[in-house]
Amino acid sequence: MKFFLDTADLAEIEEAASWGALAGVTTNPTLYSRIGGKLDDFHAHIKRICDIVGPDCPVSAESVAMTRDEIVRDGRELAAIAPNVVVKIPTMVEGLAATRALADEGIPVNMTLCFTVPQAILAARAGARYISPFVGRFDDISEDGLAQLDDVVRAIGNYDFSEDTVNGEQIEIIAASIRSANHVTQAALMGADIATVPFGILKKCVQHPLTDRGLESFLTDWEKVQNA
């Protein structure tokens, strides 16, 4: 499973990239708003993210348009920012139509706000390169988001959608709305291709109290060696 960082914060992206395990970045309007982002700087900000992670790491930038023609226009503009930009489009009728148009032009799409198997299959048939089922938002309404993710992973895995994607790639499932390290664990066990996680959760994925305790013990014992 690959790790994407779910943020628009440049400092977080730079730090996560320095660990050597980051494979991509996902952004959305909420994340951009949280860092005080301005409309006239949005494209430049996405370009800065692309420059940090490099050309091999996809960066999802979301269209906020609501009609297919406007989404397609947005998508073309976003894709022109850098070759590794992936256009993020909500799962809806107009989004499906726009996804098909963009995929036919060779522009990769990440279909977001996906919650059901039928939505995921429709997104796949429309040409999405990535599909992002949301886990935590199901939990917010007291439903089992991990079970829904598992359904999507298994359903998409039943079929070959490579003839629908831009360059014949296999669709990748991005486990999104991740709220804990356990969400990451379960997504990996289910076979999700990618987990996109906030920086705080990514740090928790590295940490464990037994690791800390073992390190403390090693350092204490080494100090004894030095003082012997």
PDB file of N, CA, C and O in Angstrom, residues 80-126:
ATOM      1  N   ALA A  80      -2.898  21.434 -16.561  1.00  0.00           N
ATOM      2  CA  ALA A  80      -1.831  22.206 -17.206  1.00  0.00           C
ATOM      3  C   ALA A  80      -0.799  22.726 -16.204  1.00  0.00           C
ATOM      4  O   ALA A  80       0.281  23.180 -16.603  1.00  0.00           O
ATOM      5  N   ILE A  81      -1.107  22.657 -14.907  1.00  0.00           N
ATOM      6  CA  ILE A  81      -0.192  23.169 -13.884  1.00  0.00           C
ATOM      7  C   ILE A  81       1.109  22.364 -13.860  1.00  0.00           C
ATOM      8  O   ILE A  81       2.196  22.917 -13.778  1.00  0.00           O
ATOM      9  N   ALA A  82       0.975  21.045 -13.906  1.00  0.00           N
ATOM     10  CA  ALA A  82       2.132  20.153 -13.850  1.00  0.00           C
ATOM     11  C   ALA A  82       1.704  18.784 -14.362  1.00  0.00           C
ATOM     12  O   ALA A  82       0.522  18.421 -14.257  1.00  0.00           O
ATOM     13  N   PRO A  83       2.637  17.999 -14.887  1.00  0.00           N
ATOM     14  CA  PRO A  83       2.264  16.701 -15.457  1.00  0.00           C
ATOM     15  C   PRO A  83       1.772  15.680 -14.439  1.00  0.00           C
ATOM     16  O   PRO A  83       1.132  14.698 -14.823  1.00  0.00           O
ATOM     17  N   ASN A  84       2.062  15.903 -13.156  1.00  0.00           N
ATOM     18  CA  ASN A  84       1.624  14.943 -12.141  1.00  0.00           C
ATOM     19  C   ASN A  84       0.348  15.363 -11.422  1.00  0.00           C
ATOM     20  O   ASN A  84      -0.049  14.733 -10.435  1.00  0.00           O
ATOM     21  N   VAL A  85      -0.335  16.395 -11.923  1.00  0.00           N
ATOM     22  CA  VAL A  85      -1.624  16.779 -11.331  1.00  0.00           C
ATOM     23  C   VAL A  85      -2.702  15.788 -11.754  1.00  0.00           C
ATOM     24  O   VAL A  85      -2.814  15.417 -12.931  1.00  0.00           O
ATOM     25  N   VAL A  86      -3.474  15.348 -10.780  1.00  0.00           N
ATOM     26  CA  VAL A  86      -4.652  14.517 -11.004  1.00  0.00           C
ATOM     27  C   VAL A  86      -5.874  15.360 -10.654  1.00  0.00           C
ATOM     28  O   VAL A  86      -5.908  15.990  -9.591  1.00  0.00           O
ATOM     29  N   VAL A  87      -6.854  15.388 -11.530  1.00  0.00           N
ATOM     30  CA  VAL A  87      -8.035  16.215 -11.304  1.00  0.00           C
ATOM     31  C   VAL A  87      -8.999  15.459 -10.392  1.00  0.00           C
ATOM     32  O   VAL A  87      -9.392  14.327 -10.681  1.00  0.00           O
ATOM     33  N   LYS A  88      -9.359  16.093  -9.304  1.00  0.00           N
ATOM     34  CA  LYS A  88     -10.245  15.479  -8.318  1.00  0.00           C
ATOM     35  C   LYS A  88     -11.671  15.949  -8.571  1.00  0.00           C
ATOM     36  O   LYS A  88     -11.938  17.159  -8.611  1.00  0.00           O
ATOM     37  N   ILE A  89     -12.588  15.002  -8.733  1.00  0.00           N
ATOM     38  CA  ILE A  89     -13.968  15.321  -9.110  1.00  0.00           C
ATOM     39  C   ILE A  89     -14.932  14.548  -8.207  1.00  0.00           C
ATOM     40  O   ILE A  89     -14.763  13.337  -8.018  1.00  0.00           O
ATOM     41  N   PRO A  90     -15.949  15.208  -7.662  1.00  0.00           N
ATOM     42  CA  PRO A  90     -16.928  14.498  -6.834  1.00  0.00           C
ATOM     43  C   PRO A  90     -17.736  13.481  -7.639  1.00  0.00           C
ATOM     44  O   PRO A  90     -17.984  13.662  -8.834  1.00  0.00           O
ATOM     45  N   THR A  91     -18.140  12.419  -6.960  1.00  0.00           N
ATOM     46  CA  THR A  91     -18.946  11.381  -7.590  1.00  0.00           C
ATOM     47  C   THR A  91     -20.391  11.867  -7.697  1.00  0.00           C
ATOM     48  O   THR A  91     -21.141  11.867  -6.727  1.00  0.00           O
ATOM     49  N   MET A  92     -20.753  12.309  -8.887  1.00  0.00           N
ATOM     50  CA  MET A  92     -22.110  12.777  -9.192  1.00  0.00           C
ATOM     51  C   MET A  92     -22.289  12.666 -10.700  1.00  0.00           C
ATOM     52  O   MET A  92     -21.335  12.399 -11.430  1.00  0.00           O
ATOM     53  N   VAL A  93     -23.504  12.852 -11.168  1.00  0.00           N
ATOM     54  CA  VAL A  93     -23.783  12.673 -12.592  1.00  0.00           C
ATOM     55  C   VAL A  93     -22.898  13.566 -13.450  1.00  0.00           C
ATOM     56  O   VAL A  93     -22.247  13.108 -14.405  1.00  0.00           O
ATOM     57  N   GLU A  94     -22.846  14.857 -13.124  1.00  0.00           N
ATOM     58  CA  GLU A  94     -22.027  15.772 -13.911  1.00  0.00           C
ATOM     59  C   GLU A  94     -20.544  15.423 -13.798  1.00  0.00           C
ATOM     60  O   GLU A  94     -19.778  15.596 -14.749  1.00  0.00           O
ATOM     61  N   GLY A  95     -20.164  14.914 -12.637  1.00  0.00           N
ATOM     62  CA  GLY A  95     -18.775  14.500 -12.450  1.00  0.00           C
ATOM     63  C   GLY A  95     -18.411  13.292 -13.295  1.00  0.00           C
ATOM     64  O   GLY A  95     -17.300  13.205 -13.829  1.00  0.00           O
ATOM     65  N   LEU A  96     -19.338  12.346 -13.428  1.00  0.00           N
ATOM     66  CA  LEU A  96     -19.087  11.178 -14.274  1.00  0.00           C
ATOM     67  C   LEU A  96     -18.876  11.603 -15.731  1.00  0.00           C
ATOM     68  O   LEU A  96     -17.938  11.149 -16.396  1.00  0.00           O
ATOM     69  N   ALA A  97     -19.756  12.475 -16.218  1.00  0.00           N
ATOM     70  CA  ALA A  97     -19.645  12.941 -17.606  1.00  0.00           C
ATOM     71  C   ALA A  97     -18.324  13.669 -17.840  1.00  0.00           C
ATOM     72  O   ALA A  97     -17.658  13.469 -18.861  1.00  0.00           O
ATOM     73  N   ALA A  98     -17.931  14.492 -16.867  1.00  0.00           N
ATOM     74  CA  ALA A  98     -16.673  15.226 -16.993  1.00  0.00           C
ATOM     75  C   ALA A  98     -15.477  14.282 -16.923  1.00  0.00           C
ATOM     76  O   ALA A  98     -14.482  14.464 -17.640  1.00  0.00           O
ATOM     77  N   THR A  99     -15.570  13.268 -16.069  1.00  0.00           N
ATOM     78  CA  THR A  99     -14.495  12.292 -15.955  1.00  0.00           C
ATOM     79  C   THR A  99     -14.264  11.571 -17.276  1.00  0.00           C
ATOM     80  O   THR A  99     -13.122  11.400 -17.721  1.00  0.00           O
ATOM     81  N   ARG A 100     -15.360  11.178 -17.923  1.00  0.00           N
ATOM     82  CA  ARG A 100     -15.221  10.496 -19.209  1.00  0.00           C
ATOM     83  C   ARG A 100     -14.548  11.405 -20.245  1.00  0.00           C
ATOM     84  O   ARG A 100     -13.657  10.968 -20.974  1.00  0.00           O
ATOM     85  N   ALA A 101     -14.959  12.678 -20.268  1.00  0.00           N
ATOM     86  CA  ALA A 101     -14.389  13.623 -21.232  1.00  0.00           C
ATOM     87  C   ALA A 101     -12.905  13.851 -20.964  1.00  0.00           C
ATOM     88  O   ALA A 101     -12.082  13.849 -21.887  1.00  0.00           O
ATOM     89  N   LEU A 102     -12.542  14.022 -19.684  1.00  0.00           N
ATOM     90  CA  LEU A 102     -11.147  14.271 -19.345  1.00  0.00           C
ATOM     91  C   LEU A 102     -10.285  13.031 -19.592  1.00  0.00           C
ATOM     92  O   LEU A 102      -9.170  13.130 -20.107  1.00  0.00           O
ATOM     93  N   ALA A 103     -10.800  11.868 -19.224  1.00  0.00           N
ATOM     94  CA  ALA A 103     -10.050  10.634 -19.466  1.00  0.00           C
ATOM     95  C   ALA A 103      -9.794  10.438 -20.956  1.00  0.00           C
ATOM     96  O   ALA A 103      -8.717  10.005 -21.360  1.00  0.00           O
ATOM     97  N   ASP A 104     -10.790  10.774 -21.769  1.00  0.00           N
ATOM     98  CA  ASP A 104     -10.620  10.648 -23.221  1.00  0.00           C
ATOM     99  C   ASP A 104      -9.557  11.600 -23.758  1.00  0.00           C
ATOM    100  O   ASP A 104      -8.993  11.371 -24.828  1.00  0.00           O
ATOM    101  N   GLU A 105      -9.283  12.675 -22.998  1.00  0.00           N
ATOM    102  CA  GLU A 105      -8.228  13.623 -23.385  1.00  0.00           C
ATOM    103  C   GLU A 105      -6.883  13.267 -22.761  1.00  0.00           C
ATOM    104  O   GLU A 105      -5.902  13.990 -22.927  1.00  0.00           O
ATOM    105  N   GLY A 106      -6.848  12.171 -22.000  1.00  0.00           N
ATOM    106  CA  GLY A 106      -5.598  11.747 -21.382  1.00  0.00           C
ATOM    107  C   GLY A 106      -5.310  12.378 -20.038  1.00  0.00           C
ATOM    108  O   GLY A 106      -4.177  12.341 -19.560  1.00  0.00           O
ATOM    109  N   ILE A 107      -6.339  12.963 -19.411  1.00  0.00           N
ATOM    110  CA  ILE A 107      -6.167  13.621 -18.112  1.00  0.00           C
ATOM    111  C   ILE A 107      -6.670  12.697 -17.009  1.00  0.00           C
ATOM    112  O   ILE A 107      -7.842  12.309 -17.005  1.00  0.00           O
ATOM    113  N   PRO A 108      -5.811  12.308 -16.062  1.00  0.00           N
ATOM    114  CA  PRO A 108      -6.232  11.380 -15.006  1.00  0.00           C
ATOM    115  C   PRO A 108      -7.150  12.046 -13.991  1.00  0.00           C
ATOM    116  O   PRO A 108      -7.008  13.229 -13.679  1.00  0.00           O
ATOM    117  N   VAL A 109      -8.092  11.261 -13.488  1.00  0.00           N
ATOM    118  CA  VAL A 109      -9.106  11.758 -12.555  1.00  0.00           C
ATOM    119  C   VAL A 109      -9.121  10.907 -11.286  1.00  0.00           C
ATOM    120  O   VAL A 109      -9.018   9.673 -11.347  1.00  0.00           O
ATOM    121  N   ASN A 110      -9.263  11.575 -10.158  1.00  0.00           N
ATOM    122  CA  ASN A 110      -9.527  10.938  -8.872  1.00  0.00           C
ATOM    123  C   ASN A 110     -10.968  11.265  -8.507  1.00  0.00           C
ATOM    124  O   ASN A 110     -11.285  12.414  -8.201  1.00  0.00           O
ATOM    125  N   MET A 111     -11.836  10.251  -8.546  1.00  0.00           N
ATOM    126  CA  MET A 111     -13.233  10.488  -8.169  1.00  0.00           C
ATOM    127  C   MET A 111     -13.366  10.376  -6.660  1.00  0.00           C
ATOM    128  O   MET A 111     -13.082   9.335  -6.052  1.00  0.00           O
ATOM    129  N   THR A 112     -13.804  11.475  -6.064  1.00  0.00           N
ATOM    130  CA  THR A 112     -13.847  11.597  -4.618  1.00  0.00           C
ATOM    131  C   THR A 112     -15.294  11.577  -4.107  1.00  0.00           C
ATOM    132  O   THR A 112     -16.240  11.540  -4.884  1.00  0.00           O
ATOM    133  N   LEU A 113     -15.421  11.580  -2.784  1.00  0.00           N
ATOM    134  CA  LEU A 113     -16.740  11.504  -2.142  1.00  0.00           C
ATOM    135  C   LEU A 113     -17.517  10.289  -2.643  1.00  0.00           C
ATOM    136  O   LEU A 113     -18.703  10.356  -2.939  1.00  0.00           O
ATOM    137  N   CYS A 114     -16.809   9.165  -2.698  1.00  0.00           N
ATOM    138  CA  CYS A 114     -17.417   7.898  -3.100  1.00  0.00           C
ATOM    139  C   CYS A 114     -17.791   7.123  -1.837  1.00  0.00           C
ATOM    140  O   CYS A 114     -16.951   6.947  -0.950  1.00  0.00           O
ATOM    141  N   PHE A 115     -19.018   6.642  -1.772  1.00  0.00           N
ATOM    142  CA  PHE A 115     -19.483   5.972  -0.564  1.00  0.00           C
ATOM    143  C   PHE A 115     -20.081   4.591  -0.806  1.00  0.00           C
ATOM    144  O   PHE A 115     -20.323   3.858   0.157  1.00  0.00           O
ATOM    145  N   THR A 116     -20.349   4.213  -2.052  1.00  0.00           N
ATOM    146  CA  THR A 116     -21.011   2.941  -2.310  1.00  0.00           C
ATOM    147  C   THR A 116     -20.342   2.191  -3.450  1.00  0.00           C
ATOM    148  O   THR A 116     -19.626   2.779  -4.275  1.00  0.00           O
ATOM    149  N   VAL A 117     -20.606   0.900  -3.518  1.00  0.00           N
ATOM    150  CA  VAL A 117     -20.091   0.084  -4.618  1.00  0.00           C
ATOM    151  C   VAL A 117     -20.616   0.553  -5.967  1.00  0.00           C
ATOM    152  O   VAL A 117     -19.842   0.696  -6.921  1.00  0.00           O
ATOM    153  N   PRO A 118     -21.926   0.812  -6.133  1.00  0.00           N
ATOM    154  CA  PRO A 118     -22.384   1.301  -7.437  1.00  0.00           C
ATOM    155  C   PRO A 118     -21.699   2.597  -7.872  1.00  0.00           C
ATOM    156  O   PRO A 118     -21.359   2.762  -9.052  1.00  0.00           O
ATOM    157  N   GLN A 119     -21.490   3.524  -6.924  1.00  0.00           N
ATOM    158  CA  GLN A 119     -20.768   4.752  -7.265  1.00  0.00           C
ATOM    159  C   GLN A 119     -19.367   4.427  -7.767  1.00  0.00           C
ATOM    160  O   GLN A 119     -18.893   4.993  -8.760  1.00  0.00           O
ATOM    161  N   ALA A 120     -18.690   3.518  -7.090  1.00  0.00           N
ATOM    162  CA  ALA A 120     -17.321   3.170  -7.464  1.00  0.00           C
ATOM    163  C   ALA A 120     -17.266   2.527  -8.849  1.00  0.00           C
ATOM    164  O   ALA A 120     -16.387   2.841  -9.658  1.00  0.00           O
ATOM    165  N   ILE A 121     -18.196   1.641  -9.136  1.00  0.00           N
ATOM    166  CA  ILE A 121     -18.196   0.980 -10.443  1.00  0.00           C
ATOM    167  C   ILE A 121     -18.507   1.979 -11.552  1.00  0.00           C
ATOM    168  O   ILE A 121     -17.887   1.949 -12.624  1.00  0.00           O
ATOM    169  N   LEU A 122     -19.440   2.868 -11.307  1.00  0.00           N
ATOM    170  CA  LEU A 122     -19.735   3.908 -12.300  1.00  0.00           C
ATOM    171  C   LEU A 122     -18.510   4.802 -12.529  1.00  0.00           C
ATOM    172  O   LEU A 122     -18.200   5.163 -13.677  1.00  0.00           O
ATOM    173  N   ALA A 123     -17.822   5.151 -11.453  1.00  0.00           N
ATOM    174  CA  ALA A 123     -16.611   5.965 -11.585  1.00  0.00           C
ATOM    175  C   ALA A 123     -15.564   5.230 -12.416  1.00  0.00           C
ATOM    176  O   ALA A 123     -14.903   5.821 -13.279  1.00  0.00           O
ATOM    177  N   ALA A 124     -15.428   3.937 -12.174  1.00  0.00           N
ATOM    178  CA  ALA A 124     -14.457   3.144 -12.923  1.00  0.00           C
ATOM    179  C   ALA A 124     -14.811   3.094 -14.403  1.00  0.00           C
ATOM    180  O   ALA A 124     -13.950   3.281 -15.272  1.00  0.00           O
ATOM    181  N   ARG A 125     -16.062   2.869 -14.703  1.00  0.00           N
ATOM    182  CA  ARG A 125     -16.486   2.792 -16.100  1.00  0.00           C
ATOM    183  C   ARG A 125     -16.365   4.149 -16.805  1.00  0.00           C
ATOM    184  O   ARG A 125     -16.171   4.208 -18.025  1.00  0.00           O
ATOM    185  N   ALA A 126     -16.460   5.213 -16.033  1.00  0.00           N
ATOM    186  CA  ALA A 126     -16.337   6.552 -16.620  1.00  0.00           C
ATOM    187  C   ALA A 126     -14.880   6.917 -16.905  1.00  0.00           C
ATOM    188  O   ALA A 126     -14.618   7.943 -17.528  1.00  0.00           O
TER     189      ALA A 126
END
